[in-house]
Amino acid sequence: MNTPGLVLESVACTRGGRTLFEGLDLTLSAGQWLQVRGANGAGKTSLLRLVSGLLPPSAGEVRWRGEPVAGQRDRWCRERLYLGHEAALKDDLDPLENLQSASLLAGWPASRAEARAALTDAGLRGCERTPVRRLSQGQRRRCGLARLLLSRSTPLWVLDEPFNALDADACRWLSERLGEHLQRGGLLVLTSHQSVPLPPPARELQL
């Protein structure tokens, strides 16, 4: 049996005086993934931020490799990648600059060549030096997702609606990258209103 990588024990989340969920127990091991579903405002993004250590639970505990996340912040930031619903790009920078900046802040700096190769793989060849403000919504999404190519050694990926604004080709590309991550023994938590073209999740959570 795989040793659990991510564990949520009796976790609750309260925002603005409203309890979004409580008593949540979850275990994910290497090569497993979780799909989170729910209506807008149900708490999907809050759950992903809580899993990522960006939001403290109002009750319960999040553990990574057997230890509370709260006590291993530096390691936790290196071993998980969180991509929010918004692309989180700087409009005045080009994709190459955005990707290198994000990688540096995440603690795994990428060379110019590595960043360029990731953008090419993500379908942005020829757009590397175009200011992000001039890119389409789909291109912006691809730019953000290019970070996946630079974080292959990051065990846990937490993605909020990653398939939004992607065309069919980009959805296939993303599905292949996610599948490769799981085959390497990575863990994946994502939200999606769509059917995700991956093997059935270890767990599907409806909020």
PDB file of C-alpha atoms in Angstrom:
ATOM      1  CA  MET A   1       0.000   0.000   0.000  1.00  0.00           C
ATOM      2  CA  ASN A   2       1.249   3.503  -0.827  1.00  0.00           C
ATOM      3  CA  THR A   3       2.209   5.714   2.098  1.00  0.00           C
ATOM      4  CA  PRO A   4      -0.274   8.625   2.232  1.00  0.00           C
ATOM      5  CA  GLY A   5       1.238  11.848   0.943  1.00  0.00           C
ATOM      6  CA  LEU A   6      -1.640  14.255   1.617  1.00  0.00           C
ATOM      7  CA  VAL A   7      -3.998  13.827   4.565  1.00  0.00           C
ATOM      8  CA  LEU A   8      -6.872  16.045   5.680  1.00  0.00           C
ATOM      9  CA  GLU A   9      -8.293  15.096   9.055  1.00  0.00           C
ATOM     10  CA  SER A  10     -11.629  16.498  10.281  1.00  0.00           C
ATOM     11  CA  VAL A  11     -10.984  19.702   8.321  1.00  0.00           C
ATOM     12  CA  ALA A  12     -13.460  22.567   8.350  1.00  0.00           C
ATOM     13  CA  CYS A  13     -13.515  25.913   6.572  1.00  0.00           C
ATOM     14  CA  THR A  14     -15.467  28.978   7.626  1.00  0.00           C
ATOM     15  CA  ARG A  15     -15.470  32.149   5.554  1.00  0.00           C
ATOM     16  CA  GLY A  16     -17.380  35.326   6.390  1.00  0.00           C
ATOM     17  CA  GLY A  17     -19.198  33.587   9.210  1.00  0.00           C
ATOM     18  CA  ARG A  18     -20.453  30.798   6.931  1.00  0.00           C
ATOM     19  CA  THR A  19     -19.260  27.213   7.241  1.00  0.00           C
ATOM     20  CA  LEU A  20     -18.417  25.965   3.752  1.00  0.00           C
ATOM     21  CA  PHE A  21     -17.554  22.426   4.829  1.00  0.00           C
ATOM     22  CA  GLU A  22     -16.617  20.565   7.993  1.00  0.00           C
ATOM     23  CA  GLY A  23     -15.515  17.128   9.156  1.00  0.00           C
ATOM     24  CA  LEU A  24     -13.684  16.543   5.879  1.00  0.00           C
ATOM     25  CA  ASP A  25     -11.355  13.527   5.838  1.00  0.00           C
ATOM     26  CA  LEU A  26      -9.185  12.839   2.813  1.00  0.00           C
ATOM     27  CA  THR A  27      -6.140  10.707   1.999  1.00  0.00           C
ATOM     28  CA  LEU A  28      -4.171  10.761  -1.262  1.00  0.00           C
ATOM     29  CA  SER A  29      -1.126   8.638  -2.023  1.00  0.00           C
ATOM     30  CA  ALA A  30       1.398   8.657  -4.861  1.00  0.00           C
ATOM     31  CA  GLY A  31      -0.217   8.431  -8.289  1.00  0.00           C
ATOM     32  CA  GLN A  32      -3.701   9.329  -7.025  1.00  0.00           C
ATOM     33  CA  TRP A  33      -5.894  12.322  -7.775  1.00  0.00           C
ATOM     34  CA  LEU A  34      -8.989  14.030  -6.445  1.00  0.00           C
ATOM     35  CA  GLN A  35     -11.640  15.884  -8.437  1.00  0.00           C
ATOM     36  CA  VAL A  36     -13.626  18.503  -6.523  1.00  0.00           C
ATOM     37  CA  ARG A  37     -17.070  19.476  -7.815  1.00  0.00           C
ATOM     38  CA  GLY A  38     -19.680  21.917  -6.630  1.00  0.00           C
ATOM     39  CA  ALA A  39     -21.686  25.011  -7.455  1.00  0.00           C
ATOM     40  CA  ASN A  40     -20.118  28.458  -7.459  1.00  0.00           C
ATOM     41  CA  GLY A  41     -19.632  29.581  -3.872  1.00  0.00           C
ATOM     42  CA  ALA A  42     -19.685  26.032  -2.490  1.00  0.00           C
ATOM     43  CA  GLY A  43     -16.096  26.298  -1.289  1.00  0.00           C
ATOM     44  CA  LYS A  44     -14.081  24.605  -4.046  1.00  0.00           C
ATOM     45  CA  THR A  45     -11.445  27.324  -4.306  1.00  0.00           C
ATOM     46  CA  SER A  46     -11.285  27.648  -0.517  1.00  0.00           C
ATOM     47  CA  LEU A  47     -10.624  23.917  -0.265  1.00  0.00           C
ATOM     48  CA  LEU A  48      -7.809  24.123  -2.815  1.00  0.00           C
ATOM     49  CA  ARG A  49      -6.245  27.078  -1.021  1.00  0.00           C
ATOM     50  CA  LEU A  50      -6.548  25.209   2.264  1.00  0.00           C
ATOM     51  CA  VAL A  51      -4.902  22.107   0.747  1.00  0.00           C
ATOM     52  CA  SER A  52      -2.124  24.352  -0.584  1.00  0.00           C
ATOM     53  CA  GLY A  53      -1.448  25.901   2.800  1.00  0.00           C
ATOM     54  CA  LEU A  54      -2.627  29.336   1.677  1.00  0.00           C
ATOM     55  CA  LEU A  55      -5.658  29.274   3.974  1.00  0.00           C
ATOM     56  CA  PRO A  56      -5.657  27.811   7.485  1.00  0.00           C
ATOM     57  CA  PRO A  57      -8.486  25.407   8.352  1.00  0.00           C
ATOM     58  CA  SER A  58     -10.933  26.627  10.962  1.00  0.00           C
ATOM     59  CA  ALA A  59     -10.760  23.118  12.466  1.00  0.00           C
ATOM     60  CA  GLY A  60      -8.815  19.949  11.792  1.00  0.00           C
ATOM     61  CA  GLU A  61      -5.378  19.474  10.297  1.00  0.00           C
ATOM     62  CA  VAL A  62      -3.643  19.152   6.923  1.00  0.00           C
ATOM     63  CA  ARG A  63      -0.614  16.835   6.859  1.00  0.00           C
ATOM     64  CA  TRP A  64       2.019  16.219   4.203  1.00  0.00           C
ATOM     65  CA  ARG A  65       4.120  13.057   4.378  1.00  0.00           C
ATOM     66  CA  GLY A  66       2.932  12.485   7.923  1.00  0.00           C
ATOM     67  CA  GLU A  67       3.761  15.949   9.292  1.00  0.00           C
ATOM     68  CA  PRO A  68       1.469  18.969   9.786  1.00  0.00           C
ATOM     69  CA  VAL A  69       1.821  21.441   6.931  1.00  0.00           C
ATOM     70  CA  ALA A  70       1.965  24.323   9.395  1.00  0.00           C
ATOM     71  CA  GLY A  71       5.303  23.064  10.727  1.00  0.00           C
ATOM     72  CA  GLN A  72       7.094  22.603   7.406  1.00  0.00           C
ATOM     73  CA  ARG A  73       6.363  25.713   5.383  1.00  0.00           C
ATOM     74  CA  ASP A  74       9.621  25.846   3.412  1.00  0.00           C
ATOM     75  CA  ARG A  75       9.447  22.212   2.355  1.00  0.00           C
ATOM     76  CA  TRP A  76       5.732  22.484   1.635  1.00  0.00           C
ATOM     77  CA  CYS A  77       6.202  25.462  -0.699  1.00  0.00           C
ATOM     78  CA  ARG A  78       8.814  23.511  -2.661  1.00  0.00           C
ATOM     79  CA  GLU A  79       6.766  20.330  -2.882  1.00  0.00           C
ATOM     80  CA  ARG A  80       3.416  21.666  -4.035  1.00  0.00           C
ATOM     81  CA  LEU A  81       2.331  23.756  -6.998  1.00  0.00           C
ATOM     82  CA  TYR A  82      -0.876  25.787  -6.790  1.00  0.00           C
ATOM     83  CA  LEU A  83      -2.392  27.328  -9.914  1.00  0.00           C
ATOM     84  CA  GLY A  84      -5.487  29.384  -9.151  1.00  0.00           C
ATOM     85  CA  HIS A  85      -8.505  30.062 -11.325  1.00  0.00           C
ATOM     86  CA  GLU A  86      -6.930  33.274 -12.559  1.00  0.00           C
ATOM     87  CA  ALA A  87      -3.731  33.020 -14.587  1.00  0.00           C
ATOM     88  CA  ALA A  88      -1.899  35.305 -12.094  1.00  0.00           C
ATOM     89  CA  LEU A  89       0.186  36.864 -14.860  1.00  0.00           C
ATOM     90  CA  LYS A  90       1.686  40.341 -15.003  1.00  0.00           C
ATOM     91  CA  ASP A  91       0.225  42.055 -18.061  1.00  0.00           C
ATOM     92  CA  ASP A  92       3.275  44.240 -18.730  1.00  0.00           C
ATOM     93  CA  LEU A  93       5.626  41.244 -18.849  1.00  0.00           C
ATOM     94  CA  ASP A  94       5.886  38.750 -21.675  1.00  0.00           C
ATOM     95  CA  PRO A  95       5.279  34.995 -21.174  1.00  0.00           C
ATOM     96  CA  LEU A  96       8.993  34.285 -20.894  1.00  0.00           C
ATOM     97  CA  GLU A  97       9.440  36.880 -18.151  1.00  0.00           C
ATOM     98  CA  ASN A  98       6.277  35.737 -16.352  1.00  0.00           C
ATOM     99  CA  LEU A  99       7.335  32.114 -16.366  1.00  0.00           C
ATOM    100  CA  GLN A 100      10.855  32.797 -15.102  1.00  0.00           C
ATOM    101  CA  SER A 101       9.543  35.140 -12.410  1.00  0.00           C
ATOM    102  CA  ALA A 102       6.949  32.625 -11.176  1.00  0.00           C
ATOM    103  CA  SER A 103       9.507  29.828 -11.104  1.00  0.00           C
ATOM    104  CA  LEU A 104      11.953  31.943  -9.129  1.00  0.00           C
ATOM    105  CA  LEU A 105       9.296  32.857  -6.552  1.00  0.00           C
ATOM    106  CA  ALA A 106       8.332  29.189  -6.233  1.00  0.00           C
ATOM    107  CA  GLY A 107      11.893  28.252  -5.318  1.00  0.00           C
ATOM    108  CA  TRP A 108      12.820  26.336  -8.473  1.00  0.00           C
ATOM    109  CA  PRO A 109      14.326  28.963 -10.808  1.00  0.00           C
ATOM    110  CA  ALA A 110      14.256  28.140 -14.522  1.00  0.00           C
ATOM    111  CA  SER A 111      16.803  29.156 -17.116  1.00  0.00           C
ATOM    112  CA  ARG A 112      15.718  31.168 -20.134  1.00  0.00           C
ATOM    113  CA  ALA A 113      16.116  28.065 -22.313  1.00  0.00           C
ATOM    114  CA  GLU A 114      13.997  25.948 -19.970  1.00  0.00           C
ATOM    115  CA  ALA A 115      11.254  28.572 -19.853  1.00  0.00           C
ATOM    116  CA  ARG A 116      11.262  28.951 -23.648  1.00  0.00           C
ATOM    117  CA  ALA A 117      11.025  25.160 -24.106  1.00  0.00           C
ATOM    118  CA  ALA A 118       8.082  24.999 -21.681  1.00  0.00           C
ATOM    119  CA  LEU A 119       6.230  27.732 -23.554  1.00  0.00           C
ATOM    120  CA  THR A 120       6.855  25.976 -26.873  1.00  0.00           C
ATOM    121  CA  ASP A 121       5.511  22.721 -25.431  1.00  0.00           C
ATOM    122  CA  ALA A 122       2.436  24.588 -24.178  1.00  0.00           C
ATOM    123  CA  GLY A 123       1.708  25.888 -27.694  1.00  0.00           C
ATOM    124  CA  LEU A 124       3.041  29.433 -27.336  1.00  0.00           C
ATOM    125  CA  ARG A 125       5.897  29.297 -29.819  1.00  0.00           C
ATOM    126  CA  GLY A 126       6.266  32.770 -31.359  1.00  0.00           C
ATOM    127  CA  CYS A 127       4.493  34.464 -28.438  1.00  0.00           C
ATOM    128  CA  GLU A 128       7.354  34.331 -25.949  1.00  0.00           C
ATOM    129  CA  ARG A 129       8.102  38.071 -26.161  1.00  0.00           C
ATOM    130  CA  THR A 130       4.538  39.311 -26.668  1.00  0.00           C
ATOM    131  CA  PRO A 131       3.225  41.323 -23.691  1.00  0.00           C
ATOM    132  CA  VAL A 132       0.673  39.194 -21.850  1.00  0.00           C
ATOM    133  CA  ARG A 133      -1.959  41.931 -22.143  1.00  0.00           C
ATOM    134  CA  ARG A 134      -2.061  41.217 -25.894  1.00  0.00           C
ATOM    135  CA  LEU A 135      -2.667  37.486 -25.532  1.00  0.00           C
ATOM    136  CA  SER A 136      -6.047  35.799 -25.849  1.00  0.00           C
ATOM    137  CA  GLN A 137      -7.675  34.201 -22.814  1.00  0.00           C
ATOM    138  CA  GLY A 138      -6.655  30.767 -24.040  1.00  0.00           C
ATOM    139  CA  GLN A 139      -3.054  31.871 -24.579  1.00  0.00           C
ATOM    140  CA  ARG A 140      -2.955  33.371 -21.113  1.00  0.00           C
ATOM    141  CA  ARG A 141      -4.185  30.090 -19.677  1.00  0.00           C
ATOM    142  CA  ARG A 142      -1.509  28.164 -21.609  1.00  0.00           C
ATOM    143  CA  CYS A 143       1.129  30.539 -20.271  1.00  0.00           C
ATOM    144  CA  GLY A 144       0.104  29.814 -16.692  1.00  0.00           C
ATOM    145  CA  LEU A 145      -0.052  26.072 -17.312  1.00  0.00           C
ATOM    146  CA  ALA A 146       3.456  26.106 -18.794  1.00  0.00           C
ATOM    147  CA  ARG A 147       4.612  26.161 -15.167  1.00  0.00           C
ATOM    148  CA  LEU A 148       3.677  22.487 -15.016  1.00  0.00           C
ATOM    149  CA  LEU A 149       6.529  21.702 -17.393  1.00  0.00           C
ATOM    150  CA  LEU A 150       9.014  23.323 -15.010  1.00  0.00           C
ATOM    151  CA  SER A 151       7.695  21.560 -11.905  1.00  0.00           C
ATOM    152  CA  ARG A 152       7.871  17.903 -12.886  1.00  0.00           C
ATOM    153  CA  SER A 153       9.698  17.140  -9.635  1.00  0.00           C
ATOM    154  CA  THR A 154       7.017  18.877  -7.531  1.00  0.00           C
ATOM    155  CA  PRO A 155       4.977  16.005  -6.005  1.00  0.00           C
ATOM    156  CA  LEU A 156       1.616  17.724  -5.488  1.00  0.00           C
ATOM    157  CA  TRP A 157      -0.223  19.776  -8.106  1.00  0.00           C
ATOM    158  CA  VAL A 158      -3.311  21.728  -6.997  1.00  0.00           C
ATOM    159  CA  LEU A 159      -5.198  23.221  -9.945  1.00  0.00           C
ATOM    160  CA  ASP A 160      -8.343  25.364  -9.940  1.00  0.00           C
ATOM    161  CA  GLU A 161     -10.394  24.887 -13.156  1.00  0.00           C
ATOM    162  CA  PRO A 162      -7.302  24.268 -15.330  1.00  0.00           C
ATOM    163  CA  PHE A 163      -9.358  23.340 -18.421  1.00  0.00           C
ATOM    164  CA  ASN A 164     -11.190  26.673 -18.571  1.00  0.00           C
ATOM    165  CA  ALA A 165     -10.647  28.716 -21.777  1.00  0.00           C
ATOM    166  CA  LEU A 166      -8.730  25.886 -23.478  1.00  0.00           C
ATOM    167  CA  ASP A 167      -9.551  24.584 -26.946  1.00  0.00           C
ATOM    168  CA  ALA A 168      -9.676  20.871 -27.749  1.00  0.00           C
ATOM    169  CA  ASP A 169      -5.970  20.644 -28.623  1.00  0.00           C
ATOM    170  CA  ALA A 170      -4.931  22.392 -25.421  1.00  0.00           C
ATOM    171  CA  CYS A 171      -7.237  20.145 -23.356  1.00  0.00           C
ATOM    172  CA  ARG A 172      -5.544  17.088 -24.842  1.00  0.00           C
ATOM    173  CA  TRP A 173      -2.134  18.585 -24.126  1.00  0.00           C
ATOM    174  CA  LEU A 174      -3.072  19.299 -20.508  1.00  0.00           C
ATOM    175  CA  SER A 175      -4.560  15.839 -20.019  1.00  0.00           C
ATOM    176  CA  GLU A 176      -1.313  14.277 -21.243  1.00  0.00           C
ATOM    177  CA  ARG A 177       0.754  16.373 -18.842  1.00  0.00           C
ATOM    178  CA  LEU A 178      -1.510  15.478 -15.904  1.00  0.00           C
ATOM    179  CA  GLY A 179      -1.389  11.801 -16.838  1.00  0.00           C
ATOM    180  CA  GLU A 180       2.411  11.895 -16.975  1.00  0.00           C
ATOM    181  CA  HIS A 181       2.491  13.529 -13.539  1.00  0.00           C
ATOM    182  CA  LEU A 182       0.396  10.721 -12.054  1.00  0.00           C
ATOM    183  CA  GLN A 183       2.500   8.057 -13.770  1.00  0.00           C
ATOM    184  CA  ARG A 184       5.586   9.573 -12.115  1.00  0.00           C
ATOM    185  CA  GLY A 185       3.896   9.060  -8.751  1.00  0.00           C
ATOM    186  CA  GLY A 186       2.676  12.633  -8.396  1.00  0.00           C
ATOM    187  CA  LEU A 187      -0.511  13.651  -6.596  1.00  0.00           C
ATOM    188  CA  LEU A 188      -3.190  15.863  -8.129  1.00  0.00           C
ATOM    189  CA  VAL A 189      -6.113  17.833  -6.713  1.00  0.00           C
ATOM    190  CA  LEU A 190      -8.244  19.791  -9.169  1.00  0.00           C
ATOM    191  CA  THR A 191     -11.614  21.405  -9.652  1.00  0.00           C
ATOM    192  CA  SER A 192     -13.414  21.136 -12.966  1.00  0.00           C
ATOM    193  CA  HIS A 193     -16.969  21.533 -14.212  1.00  0.00           C
ATOM    194  CA  GLN A 194     -15.987  19.324 -17.135  1.00  0.00           C
ATOM    195  CA  SER A 195     -15.353  15.620 -17.511  1.00  0.00           C
ATOM    196  CA  VAL A 196     -11.618  15.148 -17.005  1.00  0.00           C
ATOM    197  CA  PRO A 197     -10.029  12.729 -19.531  1.00  0.00           C
ATOM    198  CA  LEU A 198      -7.944  10.846 -16.970  1.00  0.00           C
ATOM    199  CA  PRO A 199      -8.335   7.446 -15.292  1.00  0.00           C
ATOM    200  CA  PRO A 200     -11.099   7.576 -12.650  1.00  0.00           C
ATOM    201  CA  PRO A 201     -10.035   9.662  -9.635  1.00  0.00           C
ATOM    202  CA  ALA A 202      -9.159   8.026  -6.340  1.00  0.00           C
ATOM    203  CA  ARG A 203     -11.931  10.182  -4.975  1.00  0.00           C
ATOM    204  CA  GLU A 204     -14.551  12.610  -6.277  1.00  0.00           C
ATOM    205  CA  LEU A 205     -15.687  15.186  -3.747  1.00  0.00           C
ATOM    206  CA  GLN A 206     -18.979  17.057  -4.112  1.00  0.00           C
ATOM    207  CA  LEU A 207     -19.225  20.252  -2.056  1.00  0.00           C
TER     208      LEU A 207
END
